[in-house]
PDB file of C-alpha atoms in Angstrom:
ATOM      1  CA  ASN A  19      10.068 -22.347 -90.835  1.00 76.00           C
ATOM      2  CA  GLY A  20       6.394 -23.664 -91.269  1.00 84.00           C
ATOM      3  CA  GLN A  21       5.113 -22.773 -87.796  1.00 91.00           C
ATOM      4  CA  VAL A  22       2.218 -20.481 -87.044  1.00 93.00           C
ATOM      5  CA  GLY A  23       2.888 -17.386 -85.209  1.00 93.00           C
ATOM      6  CA  ILE A  24       0.536 -15.067 -83.263  1.00 94.00           C
ATOM      7  CA  THR A  25       1.166 -11.652 -82.012  1.00 95.00           C
ATOM      8  CA  TYR A  26      -0.649 -10.145 -79.072  1.00 93.00           C
ATOM      9  CA  MET A  27      -0.810  -7.259 -76.780  1.00 91.00           C
ATOM     10  CA  GLY A  28       0.596  -7.846 -73.244  1.00 87.00           C
ATOM     11  CA  CYS A  29      -0.759  -6.059 -70.199  1.00 85.00           C
ATOM     12  CA  ALA A  30       0.554  -6.471 -66.600  1.00 84.00           C
ATOM     13  CA  PRO A  31      -1.057  -5.142 -63.376  1.00 82.00           C
ATOM     14  CA  ASP A  32      -0.154  -1.548 -62.415  1.00 77.00           C
ATOM     15  CA  SER A  33       1.630  -0.553 -59.176  1.00 80.00           C
ATOM     16  CA  GLU A  34      -1.650  -0.591 -57.416  1.00 80.00           C
ATOM     17  CA  GLY A  35      -2.777  -3.936 -58.955  1.00 73.00           C
ATOM     18  CA  VAL A  36      -5.988  -2.435 -60.087  1.00 70.00           C
ATOM     19  CA  GLY A  37      -5.235  -1.215 -63.601  1.00 74.00           C
ATOM     20  CA  CYS A  38      -3.159  -2.316 -66.639  1.00 80.00           C
ATOM     21  CA  MET A  39       0.120  -1.386 -67.774  1.00 83.00           C
ATOM     22  CA  TRP A  40       0.604  -2.329 -71.506  1.00 84.00           C
ATOM     23  CA  GLY A  41       3.969  -3.856 -71.937  1.00 85.00           C
ATOM     24  CA  GLY A  42       4.432  -4.365 -75.475  1.00 93.00           C
ATOM     25  CA  ILE A  43       3.738  -6.926 -78.252  1.00 95.00           C
ATOM     26  CA  GLY A  44       4.266 -10.492 -77.447  1.00 95.00           C
ATOM     27  CA  LEU A  45       4.703 -13.654 -79.817  1.00 96.00           C
ATOM     28  CA  ALA A  46       3.392 -17.103 -79.569  1.00 96.00           C
ATOM     29  CA  TYR A  47       4.026 -20.021 -82.010  1.00 95.00           C
ATOM     30  CA  ALA A  48       2.956 -23.543 -82.715  1.00 97.00           C
ATOM     31  CA  ASP A  49       3.368 -26.073 -85.339  1.00 96.00           C
ATOM     32  CA  HIS A  50      -0.345 -26.278 -86.085  1.00 95.00           C
ATOM     33  CA  PRO A  51      -2.916 -23.459 -86.158  1.00 94.00           C
ATOM     34  CA  LEU A  52      -4.921 -25.009 -83.388  1.00 95.00           C
ATOM     35  CA  GLY A  53      -1.792 -25.027 -80.993  1.00 94.00           C
ATOM     36  CA  PRO A  54      -0.593 -25.714 -78.418  1.00 96.00           C
ATOM     37  CA  PHE A  55       1.286 -22.482 -78.485  1.00 96.00           C
ATOM     38  CA  THR A  56       4.474 -21.516 -76.806  1.00 96.00           C
ATOM     39  CA  LYS A  57       5.051 -17.897 -75.809  1.00 96.00           C
ATOM     40  CA  VAL A  58       8.117 -16.055 -76.162  1.00 95.00           C
ATOM     41  CA  ALA A  59       9.173 -14.879 -72.524  1.00 92.00           C
ATOM     42  CA  GLU A  60       9.700 -11.212 -73.304  1.00 93.00           C
ATOM     43  CA  PRO A  61       7.922  -8.856 -75.520  1.00 94.00           C
ATOM     44  CA  VAL A  62       9.292  -8.863 -79.131  1.00 96.00           C
ATOM     45  CA  LEU A  63       8.331  -5.379 -79.649  1.00 97.00           C
ATOM     46  CA  ALA A  64       9.016  -3.434 -76.279  1.00 95.00           C
ATOM     47  CA  LEU A  65       8.103  -0.023 -75.011  1.00 95.00           C
ATOM     48  CA  GLY A  66      10.175   2.938 -76.308  1.00 95.00           C
ATOM     49  CA  LYS A  67      12.764   4.778 -73.969  1.00 94.00           C
ATOM     50  CA  ALA A  68      11.527   7.638 -71.606  1.00 93.00           C
ATOM     51  CA  ASN A  69       9.922  10.522 -73.268  1.00 92.00           C
ATOM     52  CA  GLU A  70       9.676   8.630 -76.751  1.00 95.00           C
ATOM     53  CA  TRP A  71       6.295   8.559 -78.361  1.00 95.00           C
ATOM     54  CA  ASP A  72       5.784   4.778 -77.273  1.00 96.00           C
ATOM     55  CA  SER A  73       7.408   5.078 -73.867  1.00 94.00           C
ATOM     56  CA  LEU A  74       4.188   4.190 -71.815  1.00 92.00           C
ATOM     57  CA  ALA A  75       2.352   1.750 -73.789  1.00 92.00           C
ATOM     58  CA  ILE A  76       2.200  -0.310 -77.089  1.00 94.00           C
ATOM     59  CA  HIS A  77      -0.707  -2.126 -77.827  1.00 89.00           C
ATOM     60  CA  GLU A  78      -3.293  -2.177 -80.788  1.00 89.00           C
ATOM     61  CA  HIS A  79      -1.623  -3.436 -83.845  1.00 93.00           C
ATOM     62  CA  THR A  80      -1.807  -5.147 -87.102  1.00 93.00           C
ATOM     63  CA  LEU A  81       0.562  -7.411 -88.838  1.00 95.00           C
ATOM     64  CA  ASN A  82       1.467  -7.966 -92.460  1.00 95.00           C
ATOM     65  CA  LYS A  83       3.776 -10.082 -94.622  1.00 95.00           C
ATOM     66  CA  LEU A  84       5.191  -8.018 -97.403  1.00 95.00           C
ATOM     67  CA  GLU A  85       6.007  -9.375-100.880  1.00 93.00           C
ATOM     68  CA  ASN A  86       9.694  -9.506-100.155  1.00 96.00           C
ATOM     69  CA  GLY A  87       8.993 -11.754 -96.773  1.00 95.00           C
ATOM     70  CA  THR A  88       9.645  -8.872 -94.453  1.00 97.00           C
ATOM     71  CA  TYR A  89       7.046  -8.687 -91.711  1.00 97.00           C
ATOM     72  CA  LEU A  90       5.573  -5.240 -91.117  1.00 97.00           C
ATOM     73  CA  LEU A  91       3.763  -4.306 -87.940  1.00 97.00           C
ATOM     74  CA  PHE A  92       1.708  -1.161 -87.719  1.00 97.00           C
ATOM     75  CA  TYR A  93       1.113  -0.597 -83.923  1.00 96.00           C
ATOM     76  CA  THR A  94      -0.054   2.003 -81.440  1.00 95.00           C
ATOM     77  CA  GLY A  95       2.219   3.827 -79.156  1.00 95.00           C
ATOM     78  CA  TYR A  96       1.459   6.063 -76.161  1.00 93.00           C
ATOM     79  CA  ASP A  97       3.426   8.673 -74.274  1.00 92.00           C
ATOM     80  CA  GLY A  98       0.712  10.266 -72.025  1.00 88.00           C
ATOM     81  CA  ASN A  99      -0.339  12.707 -74.988  1.00 87.00           C
ATOM     82  CA  GLY A 100      -2.496  10.482 -76.945  1.00 87.00           C
ATOM     83  CA  ASP A 101      -2.158   7.180 -79.007  1.00 92.00           C
ATOM     84  CA  GLN A 102      -0.485   7.217 -82.372  1.00 95.00           C
ATOM     85  CA  GLY A 103       0.609   4.658 -84.990  1.00 96.00           C
ATOM     86  CA  GLY A 104       4.146   3.500 -85.862  1.00 97.00           C
ATOM     87  CA  LEU A 105       5.813   1.031 -87.989  1.00 98.00           C
ATOM     88  CA  ALA A 106       8.286  -1.863 -87.139  1.00 98.00           C
ATOM     89  CA  THR A 107       9.791  -4.490 -89.568  1.00 98.00           C
ATOM     90  CA  SER A 108      11.135  -7.901 -88.988  1.00 97.00           C
ATOM     91  CA  GLU A 109      12.561 -10.724 -90.871  1.00 96.00           C
ATOM     92  CA  ASP A 110      11.868 -13.375 -88.252  1.00 95.00           C
ATOM     93  CA  LEU A 111       9.049 -12.144 -85.923  1.00 95.00           C
ATOM     94  CA  ILE A 112      11.489 -11.877 -83.180  1.00 95.00           C
ATOM     95  CA  THR A 113      13.746  -9.052 -83.842  1.00 96.00           C
ATOM     96  CA  TRP A 114      11.971  -5.855 -84.868  1.00 97.00           C
ATOM     97  CA  GLN A 115      13.204  -2.465 -86.075  1.00 98.00           C
ATOM     98  CA  LYS A 116      11.185   0.580 -85.310  1.00 98.00           C
ATOM     99  CA  HIS A 117      10.947   3.064 -88.097  1.00 98.00           C
ATOM    100  CA  PRO A 118      12.978   6.163 -87.405  1.00 97.00           C
ATOM    101  CA  GLU A 119      10.213   8.462 -88.458  1.00 97.00           C
ATOM    102  CA  ASN A 120       7.811   7.085 -86.051  1.00 97.00           C
ATOM    103  CA  PRO A 121       5.013   7.962 -85.223  1.00 97.00           C
ATOM    104  CA  VAL A 122       3.766   7.981 -88.767  1.00 97.00           C
ATOM    105  CA  LEU A 123       0.088   8.054 -88.091  1.00 96.00           C
ATOM    106  CA  LYS A 124      -0.092  11.014 -85.949  1.00 92.00           C
ATOM    107  CA  HIS A 125      -3.020  12.401 -83.896  1.00 86.00           C
ATOM    108  CA  VAL A 126      -3.776  16.190 -84.652  1.00 81.00           C
ATOM    109  CA  HIS A 127      -3.870  17.273 -80.916  1.00 81.00           C
ATOM    110  CA  ASP A 128      -7.239  18.963 -81.512  1.00 81.00           C
ATOM    111  CA  ARG A 129     -10.125  17.914 -79.315  1.00 78.00           C
ATOM    112  CA  THR A 130     -12.687  19.341 -81.673  1.00 79.00           C
ATOM    113  CA  GLN A 131     -11.790  16.863 -84.241  1.00 81.00           C
ATOM    114  CA  TRP A 132     -13.362  13.364 -84.192  1.00 77.00           C
ATOM    115  CA  ASP A 133      -9.845  11.850 -84.209  1.00 83.00           C
ATOM    116  CA  GLY A 134      -8.026  14.642 -82.224  1.00 83.00           C
ATOM    117  CA  ILE A 135      -6.995  12.763 -79.067  1.00 84.00           C
ATOM    118  CA  HIS A 136      -5.749   9.380 -80.642  1.00 87.00           C
ATOM    119  CA  ARG A 137      -5.233   7.472 -83.873  1.00 90.00           C
ATOM    120  CA  ARG A 138      -4.919   3.677 -83.352  1.00 91.00           C
ATOM    121  CA  PRO A 139      -4.119   1.567 -86.370  1.00 93.00           C
ATOM    122  CA  ARG A 140      -6.621  -1.454 -86.704  1.00 91.00           C
ATOM    123  CA  SER A 141      -5.939  -2.821 -90.202  1.00 93.00           C
ATOM    124  CA  LEU A 142      -3.661  -2.297 -93.122  1.00 96.00           C
ATOM    125  CA  ASN A 143      -4.260  -3.329 -96.579  1.00 95.00           C
ATOM    126  CA  LYS A 144      -2.474  -2.514-100.014  1.00 96.00           C
ATOM    127  CA  VAL A 145      -4.698  -1.813-103.028  1.00 96.00           C
ATOM    128  CA  GLY A 146      -2.687  -1.146-106.058  1.00 96.00           C
ATOM    129  CA  ASP A 147       0.091   1.181-105.150  1.00 96.00           C
ATOM    130  CA  THR A 148      -1.843   2.531-102.112  1.00 96.00           C
ATOM    131  CA  TRP A 149      -1.961   1.484 -98.536  1.00 96.00           C
ATOM    132  CA  TYR A 150      -5.174   2.087 -96.609  1.00 95.00           C
ATOM    133  CA  CYS A 151      -5.445   1.868 -92.748  1.00 94.00           C
ATOM    134  CA  LEU A 152      -8.770   1.556 -90.909  1.00 91.00           C
ATOM    135  CA  TYR A 153      -7.862   3.284 -87.542  1.00 91.00           C
ATOM    136  CA  GLU A 154      -9.727   4.038 -84.345  1.00 86.00           C
ATOM    137  CA  GLY A 155      -9.822   7.791 -83.683  1.00 83.00           C
ATOM    138  CA  ALA A 156     -11.159   9.473 -80.634  1.00 80.00           C
ATOM    139  CA  THR A 157     -12.063  12.697 -78.969  1.00 76.00           C
ATOM    140  CA  ILE A 158     -13.221  13.588 -75.361  1.00 70.00           C
ATOM    141  CA  ASP A 159     -17.022  13.528 -74.880  1.00 62.00           C
ATOM    142  CA  ARG A 160     -18.542  16.062 -72.519  1.00 56.00           C
ATOM    143  CA  ARG A 161     -22.077  15.307 -72.999  1.00 52.00           C
ATOM    144  CA  SER A 162     -24.282  16.096 -69.818  1.00 46.00           C
ATOM    145  CA  THR A 163     -25.492  12.431 -69.783  1.00 49.00           C
ATOM    146  CA  LEU A 164     -22.221  11.149 -68.670  1.00 48.00           C
ATOM    147  CA  GLU A 165     -20.904  11.511 -65.200  1.00 51.00           C
ATOM    148  CA  THR A 166     -17.255  11.922 -66.304  1.00 51.00           C
ATOM    149  CA  ASP A 167     -15.376  12.738 -69.497  1.00 56.00           C
ATOM    150  CA  CYS A 168     -14.732   9.708 -71.779  1.00 59.00           C
ATOM    151  CA  PHE A 169     -13.229   8.947 -74.960  1.00 64.00           C
ATOM    152  CA  ARG A 170     -15.639   8.890 -77.881  1.00 69.00           C
ATOM    153  CA  ASP A 171     -14.127   6.421 -80.394  1.00 74.00           C
ATOM    154  CA  SER A 172     -15.019   6.090 -84.246  1.00 78.00           C
ATOM    155  CA  ILE A 173     -13.329   4.092 -87.050  1.00 81.00           C
ATOM    156  CA  GLY A 174     -12.025   6.096 -89.916  1.00 86.00           C
ATOM    157  CA  ILE A 175      -9.723   5.501 -92.952  1.00 90.00           C
ATOM    158  CA  ALA A 176      -6.421   6.849 -93.887  1.00 93.00           C
ATOM    159  CA  ARG A 177      -4.138   6.346 -96.992  1.00 94.00           C
ATOM    160  CA  SER A 178      -0.574   6.361 -97.993  1.00 96.00           C
ATOM    161  CA  LYS A 179       1.722   5.719-100.934  1.00 97.00           C
ATOM    162  CA  ASP A 180       4.871   5.006 -98.737  1.00 97.00           C
ATOM    163  CA  LEU A 181       3.648   3.972 -95.162  1.00 97.00           C
ATOM    164  CA  ILE A 182       5.278   7.264 -93.822  1.00 97.00           C
ATOM    165  CA  LYS A 183       3.144  10.044 -94.903  1.00 96.00           C
ATOM    166  CA  TRP A 184      -0.581   9.547 -94.187  1.00 95.00           C
ATOM    167  CA  GLU A 185      -3.661  11.496 -95.069  1.00 91.00           C
ATOM    168  CA  THR A 186      -7.261  10.948 -93.889  1.00 85.00           C
ATOM    169  CA  HIS A 187      -9.378   9.746 -96.774  1.00 71.00           C
ATOM    170  CA  PRO A 188     -10.694  13.116 -98.582  1.00 63.00           C
ATOM    171  CA  LEU A 189     -14.242  11.864 -98.137  1.00 63.00           C
ATOM    172  CA  GLN A 190     -13.757  12.126 -94.243  1.00 64.00           C
ATOM    173  CA  VAL A 191     -14.881   8.643 -94.049  1.00 61.00           C
ATOM    174  CA  HIS A 192     -15.751   7.650 -90.310  1.00 62.00           C
ATOM    175  CA  LEU A 193     -18.627   5.801 -88.556  1.00 64.00           C
ATOM    176  CA  PRO A 194     -20.145   8.138 -85.964  1.00 65.00           C
ATOM    177  CA  GLN A 195     -21.878   6.985 -82.873  1.00 63.00           C
ATOM    178  CA  GLN A 196     -25.530   6.942 -82.550  1.00 64.00           C
ATOM    179  CA  PRO A 197     -27.057   9.390 -80.294  1.00 67.00           C
ATOM    180  CA  GLY A 198     -28.856   8.400 -77.109  1.00 68.00           C
ATOM    181  CA  ALA A 199     -28.270   5.260 -75.076  1.00 70.00           C
ATOM    182  CA  ASN A 200     -27.669   2.640 -77.833  1.00 66.00           C
ATOM    183  CA  PHE A 201     -25.169  -0.043 -77.865  1.00 65.00           C
ATOM    184  CA  ASP A 202     -22.726   2.195 -79.933  1.00 65.00           C
ATOM    185  CA  SER A 203     -23.484   5.569 -78.606  1.00 62.00           C
ATOM    186  CA  ILE A 204     -19.909   6.118 -77.014  1.00 59.00           C
ATOM    187  CA  TRP A 205     -17.649   3.844 -79.167  1.00 57.00           C
ATOM    188  CA  THR A 206     -18.208   2.717 -82.663  1.00 58.00           C
TER     189      THR A 206
END
């Protein structure tokens, strides 16, 4: 309708008031790219039901408009067992349909792999007939220089012909962390 829309991650205080509870994807819109923006009161993409793969958090995401005018959201969901990527589509940015085969970008549940704990979609681009996703993958870091275990995140690339079946790039492309105490020693 000629307006500008922005999607964003919403986070509310947890029950103790010290942490964050990811509540879903929000939408704000304006008549001009510089605003002012009006927020839709409730998440346009809400958490899944109990025990679903996106029941505890929905956050990192990327939004595309397909050639047929449909909006495609590639988003991160969490159920307590690691972040994974799922798809949702909408005709109006308000009403979203989650794909029945979600999660489609699954983590491998293998802490020895650089992306074995989670896979979070960051960007989605189509080149020819293939979709490419830059995603954030992580494993647990147990280096003796750290006081506690922490996620060790890197960026990798996956590809798909149909947005449902994803494979990591055959060259195993990912950006590892630098050793030592550099600015990107834990997260890249």
